[in-house]
GROMACS .gro file of C-alpha atoms in nm:
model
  128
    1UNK     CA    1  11.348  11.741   9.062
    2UNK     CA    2  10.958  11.655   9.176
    3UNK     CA    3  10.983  11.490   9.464
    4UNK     CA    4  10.739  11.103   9.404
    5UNK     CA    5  10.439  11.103   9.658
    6UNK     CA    6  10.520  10.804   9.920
    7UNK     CA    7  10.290  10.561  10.034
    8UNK     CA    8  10.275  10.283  10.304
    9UNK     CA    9  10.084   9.978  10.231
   10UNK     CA   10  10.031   9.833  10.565
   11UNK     CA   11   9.959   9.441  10.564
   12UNK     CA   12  10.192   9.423  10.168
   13UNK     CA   13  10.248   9.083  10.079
   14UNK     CA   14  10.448   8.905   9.887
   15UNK     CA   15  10.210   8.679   9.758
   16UNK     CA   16  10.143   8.803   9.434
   17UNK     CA   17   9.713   8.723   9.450
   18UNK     CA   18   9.704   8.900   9.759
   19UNK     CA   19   9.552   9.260   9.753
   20UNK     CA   20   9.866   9.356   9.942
   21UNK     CA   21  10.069   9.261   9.678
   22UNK     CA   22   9.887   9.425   9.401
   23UNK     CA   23   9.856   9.764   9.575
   24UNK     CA   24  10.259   9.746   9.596
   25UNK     CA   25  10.229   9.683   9.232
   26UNK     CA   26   9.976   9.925   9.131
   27UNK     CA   27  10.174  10.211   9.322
   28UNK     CA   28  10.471  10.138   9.205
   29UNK     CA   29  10.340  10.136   8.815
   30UNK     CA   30  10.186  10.519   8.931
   31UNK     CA   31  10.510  10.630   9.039
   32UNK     CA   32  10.480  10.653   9.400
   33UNK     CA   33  10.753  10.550   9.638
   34UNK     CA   34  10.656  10.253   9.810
   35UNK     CA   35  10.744  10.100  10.174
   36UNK     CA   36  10.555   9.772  10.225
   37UNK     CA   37  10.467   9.749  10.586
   38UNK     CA   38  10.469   9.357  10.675
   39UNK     CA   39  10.589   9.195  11.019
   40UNK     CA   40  10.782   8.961  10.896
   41UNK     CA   41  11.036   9.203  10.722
   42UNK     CA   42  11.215   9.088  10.382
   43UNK     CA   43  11.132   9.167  10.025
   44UNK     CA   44  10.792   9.259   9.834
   45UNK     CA   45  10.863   9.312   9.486
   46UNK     CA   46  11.191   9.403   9.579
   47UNK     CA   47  11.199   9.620   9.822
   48UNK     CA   48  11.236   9.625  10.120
   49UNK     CA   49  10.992   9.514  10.393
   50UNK     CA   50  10.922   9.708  10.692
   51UNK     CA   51  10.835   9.570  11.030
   52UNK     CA   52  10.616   9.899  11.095
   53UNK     CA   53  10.539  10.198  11.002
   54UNK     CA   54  10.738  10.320  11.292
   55UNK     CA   55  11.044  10.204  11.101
   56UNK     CA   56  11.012  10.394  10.801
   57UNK     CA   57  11.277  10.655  10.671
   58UNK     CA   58  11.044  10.917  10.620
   59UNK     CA   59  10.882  11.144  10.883
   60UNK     CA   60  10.537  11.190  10.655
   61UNK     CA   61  10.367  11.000  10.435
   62UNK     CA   62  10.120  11.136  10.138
   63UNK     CA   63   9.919  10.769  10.206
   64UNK     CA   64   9.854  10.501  10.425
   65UNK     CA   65   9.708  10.205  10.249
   66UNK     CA   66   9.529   9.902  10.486
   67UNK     CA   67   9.521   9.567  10.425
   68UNK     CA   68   9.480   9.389  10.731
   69UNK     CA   69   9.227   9.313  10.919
   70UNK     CA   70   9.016   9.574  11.187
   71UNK     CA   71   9.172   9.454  11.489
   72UNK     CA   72   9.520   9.438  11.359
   73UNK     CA   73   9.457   9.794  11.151
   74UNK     CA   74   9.307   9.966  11.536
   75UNK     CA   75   9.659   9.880  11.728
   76UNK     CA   76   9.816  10.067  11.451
   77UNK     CA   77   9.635  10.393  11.450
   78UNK     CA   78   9.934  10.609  11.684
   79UNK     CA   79  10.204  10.530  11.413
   80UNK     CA   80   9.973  10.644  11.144
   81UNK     CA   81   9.829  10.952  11.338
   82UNK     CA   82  10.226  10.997  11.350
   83UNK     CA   83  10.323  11.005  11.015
   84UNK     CA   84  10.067  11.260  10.870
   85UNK     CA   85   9.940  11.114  10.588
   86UNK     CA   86   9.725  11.303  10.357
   87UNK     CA   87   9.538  11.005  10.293
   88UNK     CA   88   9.428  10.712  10.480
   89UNK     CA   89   9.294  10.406  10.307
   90UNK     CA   90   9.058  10.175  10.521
   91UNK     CA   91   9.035   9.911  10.191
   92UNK     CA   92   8.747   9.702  10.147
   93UNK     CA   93   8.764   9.394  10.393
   94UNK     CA   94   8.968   9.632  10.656
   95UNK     CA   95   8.718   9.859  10.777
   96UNK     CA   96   8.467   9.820  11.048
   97UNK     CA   97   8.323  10.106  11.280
   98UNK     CA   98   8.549  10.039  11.520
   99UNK     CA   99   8.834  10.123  11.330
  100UNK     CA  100   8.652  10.433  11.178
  101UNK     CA  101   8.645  10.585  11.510
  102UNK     CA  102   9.000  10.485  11.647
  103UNK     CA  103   9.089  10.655  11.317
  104UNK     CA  104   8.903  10.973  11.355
  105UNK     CA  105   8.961  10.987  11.750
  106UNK     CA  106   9.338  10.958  11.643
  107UNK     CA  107   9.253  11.234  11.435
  108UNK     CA  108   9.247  11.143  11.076
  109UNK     CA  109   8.996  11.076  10.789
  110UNK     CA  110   8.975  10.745  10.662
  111UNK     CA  111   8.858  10.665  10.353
  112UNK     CA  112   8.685  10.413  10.316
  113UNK     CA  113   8.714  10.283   9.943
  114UNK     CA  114   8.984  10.093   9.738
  115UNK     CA  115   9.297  10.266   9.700
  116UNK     CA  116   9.365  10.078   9.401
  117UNK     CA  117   9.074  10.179   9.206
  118UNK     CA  118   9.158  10.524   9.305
  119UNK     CA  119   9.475  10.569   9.141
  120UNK     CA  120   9.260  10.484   8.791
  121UNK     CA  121   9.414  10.109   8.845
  122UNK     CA  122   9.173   9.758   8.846
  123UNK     CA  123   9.304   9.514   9.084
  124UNK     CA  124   9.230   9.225   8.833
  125UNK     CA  125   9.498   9.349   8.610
  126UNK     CA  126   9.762   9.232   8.854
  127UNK     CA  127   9.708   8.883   8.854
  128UNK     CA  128   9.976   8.668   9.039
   0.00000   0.00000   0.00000
């Protein structure tokens, strides 16, 4: 049994116009297991919602997926640096230099495109 890649969107909504929400949706459709990362805990497109990332139930991550804003994103960067991701999405609206740098000082490579787009998805066909 292939194990599904995992991926953390951090700032997931479940407000369905929201780019938080359609990145849940548009990882989901791609087969990835998905833990939406929002403070306020509950459900996003039923599952469940995680306070943050440092109460996942997985050790590593294949991808970390922003949607919040620079400031928020640069208090975060310890409990991404700890769960290894092979990617890290800065998405467009989240990055500044700032949060480049806390990203690479915490030793990782952001990337700084939409993670969306990169799984071969549009983000206008997930309208609310």
């Amino acid at each position: 049994m292939t194990k599904r890649p995992t991926v953390a969107i951090v700032g997931a909504s479940s407000d369905r116009s929201k780019f938080g929400n359609k990145a849940v949706r548009a990882h989901l459709k791609q087969g990835y297991e998905v833990f939406p990362i929002n403070p306020k805990g509950g459900q996003i497109e039923g599952l469940p919602a995680y306070a943050s990332l440092d109460d996942l139930p997985v050790d590593s991550l294949d991808r970390v997926s922003f949607y919040v804003p620079p400031s928020v994103g640069i208090t975060l960067m310890a409990q991404v640096a700890a769960k290894q991701p092979r990617e890290f999405f800065l998405n467009p609206g989240t990055e500044s230099t700032e949060f480049v740098q806390a990203a690479e000082a915490a030793g990782l490579n952001p990337l700084q495109a939409c993670s969306i787009v990169d799984l071969g998805e549009s983000p206008g066909d997930y309208s609310a």
